[in-house]
Amino acid sequence: MPTSIAFEQAVMTLSPRQWNESGHDMARAVDALEQGKVLFFPHLSFPLTLEEVALLDPQLVDVKRKNISFQPLTHHLKGVASAAKSPAIRQLLTRYYQQSCQLVAAVLPDYQQVLHSPTNTLRLHPITAWRDTTSWRKDDSRLHVDAFPSRPTRGERIMRIFTNINPSGQNRVWRVGEPFPALAQRFLPRLKRYSPLVSWVQHRLGITKTRRSHYDHLMLQLHDSMKADQEYQQHGPQLALEFPPGSSWICFSDQTPHAAMSGQFMLEQTFLLSPASMQDQGRSPLRVLESLAHQPLV
Ligand code: SIN
Ligand code: FE
């Protein structure tokens, strides 16, 4: 039996039904988010046009990729198998970005000016499909925190907004895990040491876009160590969460351990954020790891 986490410890439920609507509990939202909680909007849907519903087809994803991804500021779209569908997908992802910005302004106004580097994805594959075909390291049905292997963030936070757009009633089911300080304490002693030389070589070889910092090394090690630990996956602290179609949720995915267990068809919007722009940067993975390691990591 896994150790259970109480729902209230892991989730804050918020009432908005519109992307530009704030509620009475907004002051607490940013605090809950920075604690690592999931902000859950059970009634915040993203209605699709009839033309967009026709885009809910896994065959539209390039076979070499997991998802379709989009950079709203440059309009760069990647991973679409059929060029004819690109304009409609670009329009959908642009609209999701715009709605996400409205949600941030309404619910997380302190973050409005400081979130940067938006990218978003259209996720069309059933989770079970990639679970069965990928290596353990890419298997997101194992609890993990997000870390980008080729794009070091040097401590920048990864905030993600998600919306279940399943047209036939299927929930997206996640597991979420323990608070980041407990997670870091558990795994830090087992993580491989950082080598600046290896980071330099990886950058020179083009394996990473910039040089991997000590922080990025530890976050990737943490990601891998969590996924590789079967005992932790089965018995570690965790809570199952169900996100029905027509609901949205937000979390810092570099902080909140998460695993996607089932579901199909989702929109996801990513923003980065400097720890210095948080209300309490002491809660960022960078500062938590630095205080445990007793040294600067970037
Ligand atoms: C993940 O971020 O690990 C996957 C989330 C999802 O696709 O539901
Ligand atoms: Fe993830």
PDB file of C-alpha atoms in Angstrom, residues 52-268:
ATOM      1  CA  GLU A  52     -11.390  21.790 -33.800  1.00  0.00           C
ATOM      2  CA  VAL A  53     -13.106  18.633 -32.536  1.00  0.00           C
ATOM      3  CA  ALA A  54     -12.050  17.060 -35.841  1.00  0.00           C
ATOM      4  CA  LEU A  55      -8.418  17.715 -34.818  1.00  0.00           C
ATOM      5  CA  LEU A  56      -8.713  15.243 -31.929  1.00  0.00           C
ATOM      6  CA  ASP A  57      -6.953  12.510 -33.857  1.00  0.00           C
ATOM      7  CA  PRO A  58      -3.615  10.929 -32.786  1.00  0.00           C
ATOM      8  CA  GLN A  59      -2.684  10.499 -36.447  1.00  0.00           C
ATOM      9  CA  LEU A  60      -2.136  14.258 -36.655  1.00  0.00           C
ATOM     10  CA  VAL A  61       0.992  13.892 -34.489  1.00  0.00           C
ATOM     11  CA  ASP A  62       4.266  13.310 -36.335  1.00  0.00           C
ATOM     12  CA  VAL A  63       5.264   9.671 -35.613  1.00  0.00           C
ATOM     13  CA  LYS A  64       8.652  10.821 -34.318  1.00  0.00           C
ATOM     14  CA  ARG A  65       7.083  13.014 -31.616  1.00  0.00           C
ATOM     15  CA  LYS A  66       5.014  12.596 -28.498  1.00  0.00           C
ATOM     16  CA  ASN A  67       3.008  15.816 -28.874  1.00  0.00           C
ATOM     17  CA  ILE A  68       2.322  18.781 -31.135  1.00  0.00           C
ATOM     18  CA  SER A  69       4.083  21.849 -29.727  1.00  0.00           C
ATOM     19  CA  PHE A  70       3.811  25.563 -30.422  1.00  0.00           C
ATOM     20  CA  GLN A  71       5.682  28.737 -29.545  1.00  0.00           C
ATOM     21  CA  PRO A  72       3.012  31.451 -29.378  1.00  0.00           C
ATOM     22  CA  LEU A  73       5.464  34.356 -29.652  1.00  0.00           C
ATOM     23  CA  THR A  74       7.136  33.131 -32.859  1.00  0.00           C
ATOM     24  CA  HIS A  75       4.186  31.053 -34.179  1.00  0.00           C
ATOM     25  CA  HIS A  76       6.578  28.141 -34.596  1.00  0.00           C
ATOM     26  CA  LEU A  77       4.602  24.864 -34.748  1.00  0.00           C
ATOM     27  CA  LYS A  78       6.258  21.437 -34.442  1.00  0.00           C
ATOM     28  CA  GLY A  79       5.120  17.840 -34.690  1.00  0.00           C
ATOM     29  CA  VAL A  80       2.134  18.062 -37.051  1.00  0.00           C
ATOM     30  CA  ALA A  81       1.936  15.141 -39.489  1.00  0.00           C
ATOM     31  CA  SER A  82      -0.455  16.828 -41.938  1.00  0.00           C
ATOM     32  CA  ALA A  83       0.475  20.286 -43.251  1.00  0.00           C
ATOM     33  CA  ALA A  84      -3.150  20.887 -44.251  1.00  0.00           C
ATOM     34  CA  LYS A  85      -4.164  20.869 -40.580  1.00  0.00           C
ATOM     35  CA  SER A  86      -1.432  23.240 -39.418  1.00  0.00           C
ATOM     36  CA  PRO A  87      -3.420  26.502 -39.692  1.00  0.00           C
ATOM     37  CA  ALA A  88      -6.309  25.155 -37.601  1.00  0.00           C
ATOM     38  CA  ILE A  89      -3.929  23.747 -34.962  1.00  0.00           C
ATOM     39  CA  ARG A  90      -1.989  27.005 -34.852  1.00  0.00           C
ATOM     40  CA  GLN A  91      -5.262  28.868 -34.292  1.00  0.00           C
ATOM     41  CA  LEU A  92      -6.318  26.494 -31.503  1.00  0.00           C
ATOM     42  CA  LEU A  93      -2.974  26.749 -29.695  1.00  0.00           C
ATOM     43  CA  THR A  94      -2.902  30.540 -30.080  1.00  0.00           C
ATOM     44  CA  ARG A  95      -6.339  30.757 -28.494  1.00  0.00           C
ATOM     45  CA  TYR A  96      -5.307  28.440 -25.636  1.00  0.00           C
ATOM     46  CA  TYR A  97      -2.277  30.649 -24.990  1.00  0.00           C
ATOM     47  CA  GLN A  98      -4.446  33.784 -24.939  1.00  0.00           C
ATOM     48  CA  GLN A  99      -6.942  32.211 -22.531  1.00  0.00           C
ATOM     49  CA  SER A 100      -4.074  31.026 -20.319  1.00  0.00           C
ATOM     50  CA  CYS A 101      -2.735  34.584 -20.148  1.00  0.00           C
ATOM     51  CA  GLN A 102      -6.180  35.779 -19.090  1.00  0.00           C
ATOM     52  CA  LEU A 103      -6.317  33.124 -16.390  1.00  0.00           C
ATOM     53  CA  VAL A 104      -2.931  34.204 -15.035  1.00  0.00           C
ATOM     54  CA  ALA A 105      -4.078  37.854 -14.971  1.00  0.00           C
ATOM     55  CA  ALA A 106      -7.255  36.891 -13.098  1.00  0.00           C
ATOM     56  CA  VAL A 107      -5.970  34.257 -10.688  1.00  0.00           C
ATOM     57  CA  LEU A 108      -2.214  34.879 -10.366  1.00  0.00           C
ATOM     58  CA  PRO A 109      -1.938  38.640 -11.056  1.00  0.00           C
ATOM     59  CA  ASP A 110       1.480  38.853  -9.347  1.00  0.00           C
ATOM     60  CA  TYR A 111       2.858  36.547 -12.037  1.00  0.00           C
ATOM     61  CA  GLN A 112       1.360  38.373 -15.018  1.00  0.00           C
ATOM     62  CA  GLN A 113       4.402  40.513 -15.794  1.00  0.00           C
ATOM     63  CA  VAL A 114       7.065  37.963 -14.871  1.00  0.00           C
ATOM     64  CA  LEU A 115       6.093  34.699 -16.561  1.00  0.00           C
ATOM     65  CA  HIS A 116       8.104  34.249 -19.739  1.00  0.00           C
ATOM     66  CA  SER A 117       9.038  31.854 -22.579  1.00  0.00           C
ATOM     67  CA  PRO A 118       5.545  30.489 -23.276  1.00  0.00           C
ATOM     68  CA  THR A 119       5.247  27.187 -25.157  1.00  0.00           C
ATOM     69  CA  ASN A 120       2.223  24.952 -25.386  1.00  0.00           C
ATOM     70  CA  THR A 121       1.242  21.477 -26.523  1.00  0.00           C
ATOM     71  CA  LEU A 122      -1.699  19.603 -27.951  1.00  0.00           C
ATOM     72  CA  ARG A 123      -1.581  16.065 -26.531  1.00  0.00           C
ATOM     73  CA  LEU A 124      -3.549  13.641 -28.689  1.00  0.00           C
ATOM     74  CA  HIS A 125      -2.231  10.210 -27.742  1.00  0.00           C
ATOM     75  CA  PRO A 126      -3.868   8.057 -25.089  1.00  0.00           C
ATOM     76  CA  ILE A 127      -1.506   7.893 -22.137  1.00  0.00           C
ATOM     77  CA  THR A 128      -1.548   4.104 -22.244  1.00  0.00           C
ATOM     78  CA  ALA A 129      -0.070   4.207 -25.778  1.00  0.00           C
ATOM     79  CA  TRP A 130       3.139   5.944 -24.776  1.00  0.00           C
ATOM     80  CA  ARG A 131       3.331   4.145 -21.461  1.00  0.00           C
ATOM     81  CA  ASP A 132       3.652   0.807 -23.226  1.00  0.00           C
ATOM     82  CA  THR A 133       6.126   1.855 -25.902  1.00  0.00           C
ATOM     83  CA  THR A 134       8.688   4.153 -24.260  1.00  0.00           C
ATOM     84  CA  SER A 135      11.734   3.591 -22.054  1.00  0.00           C
ATOM     85  CA  TRP A 136      11.371   4.008 -18.276  1.00  0.00           C
ATOM     86  CA  ARG A 137      13.096   7.403 -18.464  1.00  0.00           C
ATOM     87  CA  LYS A 138      10.422   8.791 -20.810  1.00  0.00           C
ATOM     88  CA  ASP A 139       7.551   7.019 -19.057  1.00  0.00           C
ATOM     89  CA  ASP A 140       5.504   9.835 -17.506  1.00  0.00           C
ATOM     90  CA  SER A 141       3.186   7.364 -15.777  1.00  0.00           C
ATOM     91  CA  ARG A 142       5.961   7.080 -13.185  1.00  0.00           C
ATOM     92  CA  LEU A 143       6.061   9.804 -10.507  1.00  0.00           C
ATOM     93  CA  HIS A 144       8.596  12.477 -11.461  1.00  0.00           C
ATOM     94  CA  VAL A 145       9.359  16.173 -11.415  1.00  0.00           C
ATOM     95  CA  ASP A 146       9.900  17.849 -14.792  1.00  0.00           C
ATOM     96  CA  ALA A 147      13.418  18.683 -15.965  1.00  0.00           C
ATOM     97  CA  PHE A 148      14.368  19.412 -19.587  1.00  0.00           C
ATOM     98  CA  PRO A 149      17.289  17.200 -20.753  1.00  0.00           C
ATOM     99  CA  SER A 150      18.394  19.441 -23.635  1.00  0.00           C
ATOM    100  CA  ARG A 151      17.256  22.871 -22.389  1.00  0.00           C
ATOM    101  CA  PRO A 152      18.831  23.703 -19.010  1.00  0.00           C
ATOM    102  CA  THR A 153      16.716  26.192 -17.009  1.00  0.00           C
ATOM    103  CA  ARG A 154      19.359  27.232 -14.407  1.00  0.00           C
ATOM    104  CA  GLY A 155      16.708  27.307 -11.696  1.00  0.00           C
ATOM    105  CA  GLU A 156      13.850  28.923 -13.649  1.00  0.00           C
ATOM    106  CA  ARG A 157      10.502  27.532 -12.547  1.00  0.00           C
ATOM    107  CA  ILE A 158       8.283  25.467 -14.869  1.00  0.00           C
ATOM    108  CA  MET A 159       4.621  26.448 -14.408  1.00  0.00           C
ATOM    109  CA  ARG A 160       2.047  24.506 -16.414  1.00  0.00           C
ATOM    110  CA  ILE A 161      -1.663  24.993 -17.106  1.00  0.00           C
ATOM    111  CA  PHE A 162      -3.604  21.919 -18.288  1.00  0.00           C
ATOM    112  CA  THR A 163      -7.110  21.426 -19.708  1.00  0.00           C
ATOM    113  CA  ASN A 164      -8.813  18.102 -20.371  1.00  0.00           C
ATOM    114  CA  ILE A 165     -10.559  18.400 -23.765  1.00  0.00           C
ATOM    115  CA  ASN A 166     -11.675  14.776 -24.062  1.00  0.00           C
ATOM    116  CA  PRO A 167     -14.953  14.747 -26.078  1.00  0.00           C
ATOM    117  CA  SER A 168     -16.274  11.423 -24.765  1.00  0.00           C
ATOM    118  CA  GLY A 169     -16.230  11.855 -21.006  1.00  0.00           C
ATOM    119  CA  GLN A 170     -12.836  10.358 -20.194  1.00  0.00           C
ATOM    120  CA  ASN A 171     -11.009  11.763 -17.149  1.00  0.00           C
ATOM    121  CA  ARG A 172      -7.298  12.469 -17.124  1.00  0.00           C
ATOM    122  CA  VAL A 173      -6.003  10.549 -14.123  1.00  0.00           C
ATOM    123  CA  TRP A 174      -2.823  11.605 -12.343  1.00  0.00           C
ATOM    124  CA  ARG A 175      -0.945  10.664  -9.244  1.00  0.00           C
ATOM    125  CA  VAL A 176       0.772  13.454  -7.309  1.00  0.00           C
ATOM    126  CA  GLY A 177       3.459  12.998  -4.681  1.00  0.00           C
ATOM    127  CA  GLU A 178       5.070  14.421  -1.565  1.00  0.00           C
ATOM    128  CA  PRO A 179       6.185  18.046  -0.971  1.00  0.00           C
ATOM    129  CA  PHE A 180       9.461  18.956  -2.694  1.00  0.00           C
ATOM    130  CA  PRO A 181      11.582  19.416   0.483  1.00  0.00           C
ATOM    131  CA  ALA A 182      10.757  15.856   1.606  1.00  0.00           C
ATOM    132  CA  LEU A 183      11.382  14.522  -1.901  1.00  0.00           C
ATOM    133  CA  ALA A 184      14.752  16.296  -2.146  1.00  0.00           C
ATOM    134  CA  GLN A 185      15.842  15.064   1.266  1.00  0.00           C
ATOM    135  CA  ARG A 186      14.958  11.511   0.311  1.00  0.00           C
ATOM    136  CA  PHE A 187      16.783  11.443  -3.027  1.00  0.00           C
ATOM    137  CA  LEU A 188      19.676  13.931  -2.776  1.00  0.00           C
ATOM    138  CA  PRO A 189      22.072  11.509  -1.029  1.00  0.00           C
ATOM    139  CA  ARG A 190      21.691   9.051  -3.938  1.00  0.00           C
ATOM    140  CA  LEU A 191      22.223  11.467  -6.841  1.00  0.00           C
ATOM    141  CA  LYS A 192      25.370  11.244  -8.958  1.00  0.00           C
ATOM    142  CA  ARG A 193      27.885  14.045  -8.519  1.00  0.00           C
ATOM    143  CA  TYR A 194      27.993  16.961 -10.930  1.00  0.00           C
ATOM    144  CA  SER A 195      30.883  17.210 -13.369  1.00  0.00           C
ATOM    145  CA  PRO A 196      31.397  20.672 -14.957  1.00  0.00           C
ATOM    146  CA  LEU A 197      33.619  18.984 -17.560  1.00  0.00           C
ATOM    147  CA  VAL A 198      30.861  16.565 -18.646  1.00  0.00           C
ATOM    148  CA  SER A 199      28.421  19.517 -18.888  1.00  0.00           C
ATOM    149  CA  TRP A 200      30.912  21.424 -21.036  1.00  0.00           C
ATOM    150  CA  VAL A 201      31.366  18.429 -23.378  1.00  0.00           C
ATOM    151  CA  GLN A 202      27.588  17.847 -23.623  1.00  0.00           C
ATOM    152  CA  HIS A 203      27.142  21.455 -24.665  1.00  0.00           C
ATOM    153  CA  ARG A 204      30.009  21.301 -27.193  1.00  0.00           C
ATOM    154  CA  LEU A 205      28.485  18.147 -28.717  1.00  0.00           C
ATOM    155  CA  GLY A 206      25.084  19.822 -29.011  1.00  0.00           C
ATOM    156  CA  ILE A 207      23.433  17.426 -26.539  1.00  0.00           C
ATOM    157  CA  THR A 208      22.326  20.488 -24.554  1.00  0.00           C
ATOM    158  CA  LYS A 209      21.457  23.924 -25.974  1.00  0.00           C
ATOM    159  CA  THR A 210      23.359  25.689 -23.177  1.00  0.00           C
ATOM    160  CA  ARG A 211      25.703  24.325 -20.508  1.00  0.00           C
ATOM    161  CA  ARG A 212      23.949  22.221 -17.866  1.00  0.00           C
ATOM    162  CA  SER A 213      24.334  23.872 -14.453  1.00  0.00           C
ATOM    163  CA  HIS A 214      24.774  21.947 -11.205  1.00  0.00           C
ATOM    164  CA  TYR A 215      21.065  22.630 -10.583  1.00  0.00           C
ATOM    165  CA  ASP A 216      20.017  21.164 -13.958  1.00  0.00           C
ATOM    166  CA  HIS A 217      22.183  18.117 -13.323  1.00  0.00           C
ATOM    167  CA  LEU A 218      20.539  17.474  -9.941  1.00  0.00           C
ATOM    168  CA  MET A 219      17.014  17.959 -11.305  1.00  0.00           C
ATOM    169  CA  LEU A 220      17.621  15.480 -14.127  1.00  0.00           C
ATOM    170  CA  GLN A 221      19.164  13.031 -11.682  1.00  0.00           C
ATOM    171  CA  LEU A 222      16.158  13.478  -9.416  1.00  0.00           C
ATOM    172  CA  HIS A 223      13.776  12.886 -12.333  1.00  0.00           C
ATOM    173  CA  ASP A 224      15.624   9.698 -13.315  1.00  0.00           C
ATOM    174  CA  SER A 225      16.119   8.375  -9.778  1.00  0.00           C
ATOM    175  CA  MET A 226      12.430   8.756  -8.984  1.00  0.00           C
ATOM    176  CA  LYS A 227      11.373   6.957 -12.156  1.00  0.00           C
ATOM    177  CA  ALA A 228      13.912   4.163 -11.680  1.00  0.00           C
ATOM    178  CA  ASP A 229      12.812   3.435  -8.095  1.00  0.00           C
ATOM    179  CA  GLN A 230      10.024   0.839  -8.297  1.00  0.00           C
ATOM    180  CA  GLU A 231       9.605   0.737  -4.540  1.00  0.00           C
ATOM    181  CA  TYR A 232       9.088   4.512  -4.434  1.00  0.00           C
ATOM    182  CA  GLN A 233       6.682   4.361  -7.378  1.00  0.00           C
ATOM    183  CA  GLN A 234       4.516   1.746  -5.687  1.00  0.00           C
ATOM    184  CA  HIS A 235       4.791   2.604  -2.023  1.00  0.00           C
ATOM    185  CA  GLY A 236       6.009   6.227  -1.842  1.00  0.00           C
ATOM    186  CA  PRO A 237       3.667   9.022  -0.684  1.00  0.00           C
ATOM    187  CA  GLN A 238       1.044   9.662  -3.359  1.00  0.00           C
ATOM    188  CA  LEU A 239      -2.534  10.622  -4.146  1.00  0.00           C
ATOM    189  CA  ALA A 240      -4.621   9.794  -7.234  1.00  0.00           C
ATOM    190  CA  LEU A 241      -6.417  12.751  -8.833  1.00  0.00           C
ATOM    191  CA  GLU A 242      -9.091  12.725 -11.542  1.00  0.00           C
ATOM    192  CA  PHE A 243      -9.457  15.676 -13.894  1.00  0.00           C
ATOM    193  CA  PRO A 244     -12.744  15.402 -15.821  1.00  0.00           C
ATOM    194  CA  PRO A 245     -13.272  16.783 -19.327  1.00  0.00           C
ATOM    195  CA  GLY A 246     -14.112  20.463 -19.013  1.00  0.00           C
ATOM    196  CA  SER A 247     -11.737  21.006 -16.089  1.00  0.00           C
ATOM    197  CA  SER A 248      -8.353  22.737 -15.882  1.00  0.00           C
ATOM    198  CA  TRP A 249      -5.491  22.686 -13.405  1.00  0.00           C
ATOM    199  CA  ILE A 250      -2.164  24.430 -12.754  1.00  0.00           C
ATOM    200  CA  CYS A 251       1.012  23.311 -11.017  1.00  0.00           C
ATOM    201  CA  PHE A 252       4.735  23.936 -10.836  1.00  0.00           C
ATOM    202  CA  SER A 253       5.713  20.693 -12.549  1.00  0.00           C
ATOM    203  CA  ASP A 254       9.387  21.051 -11.542  1.00  0.00           C
ATOM    204  CA  GLN A 255       8.241  20.878  -7.904  1.00  0.00           C
ATOM    205  CA  THR A 256       5.094  18.767  -7.685  1.00  0.00           C
ATOM    206  CA  PRO A 257       5.796  15.061  -8.222  1.00  0.00           C
ATOM    207  CA  HIS A 258       3.268  13.886 -10.828  1.00  0.00           C
ATOM    208  CA  ALA A 259       2.452  10.874 -12.995  1.00  0.00           C
ATOM    209  CA  ALA A 260      -0.120  10.671 -15.793  1.00  0.00           C
ATOM    210  CA  MET A 261      -1.995   7.359 -15.468  1.00  0.00           C
ATOM    211  CA  SER A 262      -4.776   7.482 -18.061  1.00  0.00           C
ATOM    212  CA  GLY A 263      -6.712   9.766 -20.351  1.00  0.00           C
ATOM    213  CA  GLN A 264      -6.525  11.237 -23.838  1.00  0.00           C
ATOM    214  CA  PHE A 265      -6.734  14.705 -25.415  1.00  0.00           C
ATOM    215  CA  MET A 266      -5.337  17.582 -23.420  1.00  0.00           C
ATOM    216  CA  LEU A 267      -4.039  21.106 -23.876  1.00  0.00           C
ATOM    217  CA  GLU A 268      -1.023  22.241 -21.890  1.00  0.00           C
TER     218      GLU A 268
END
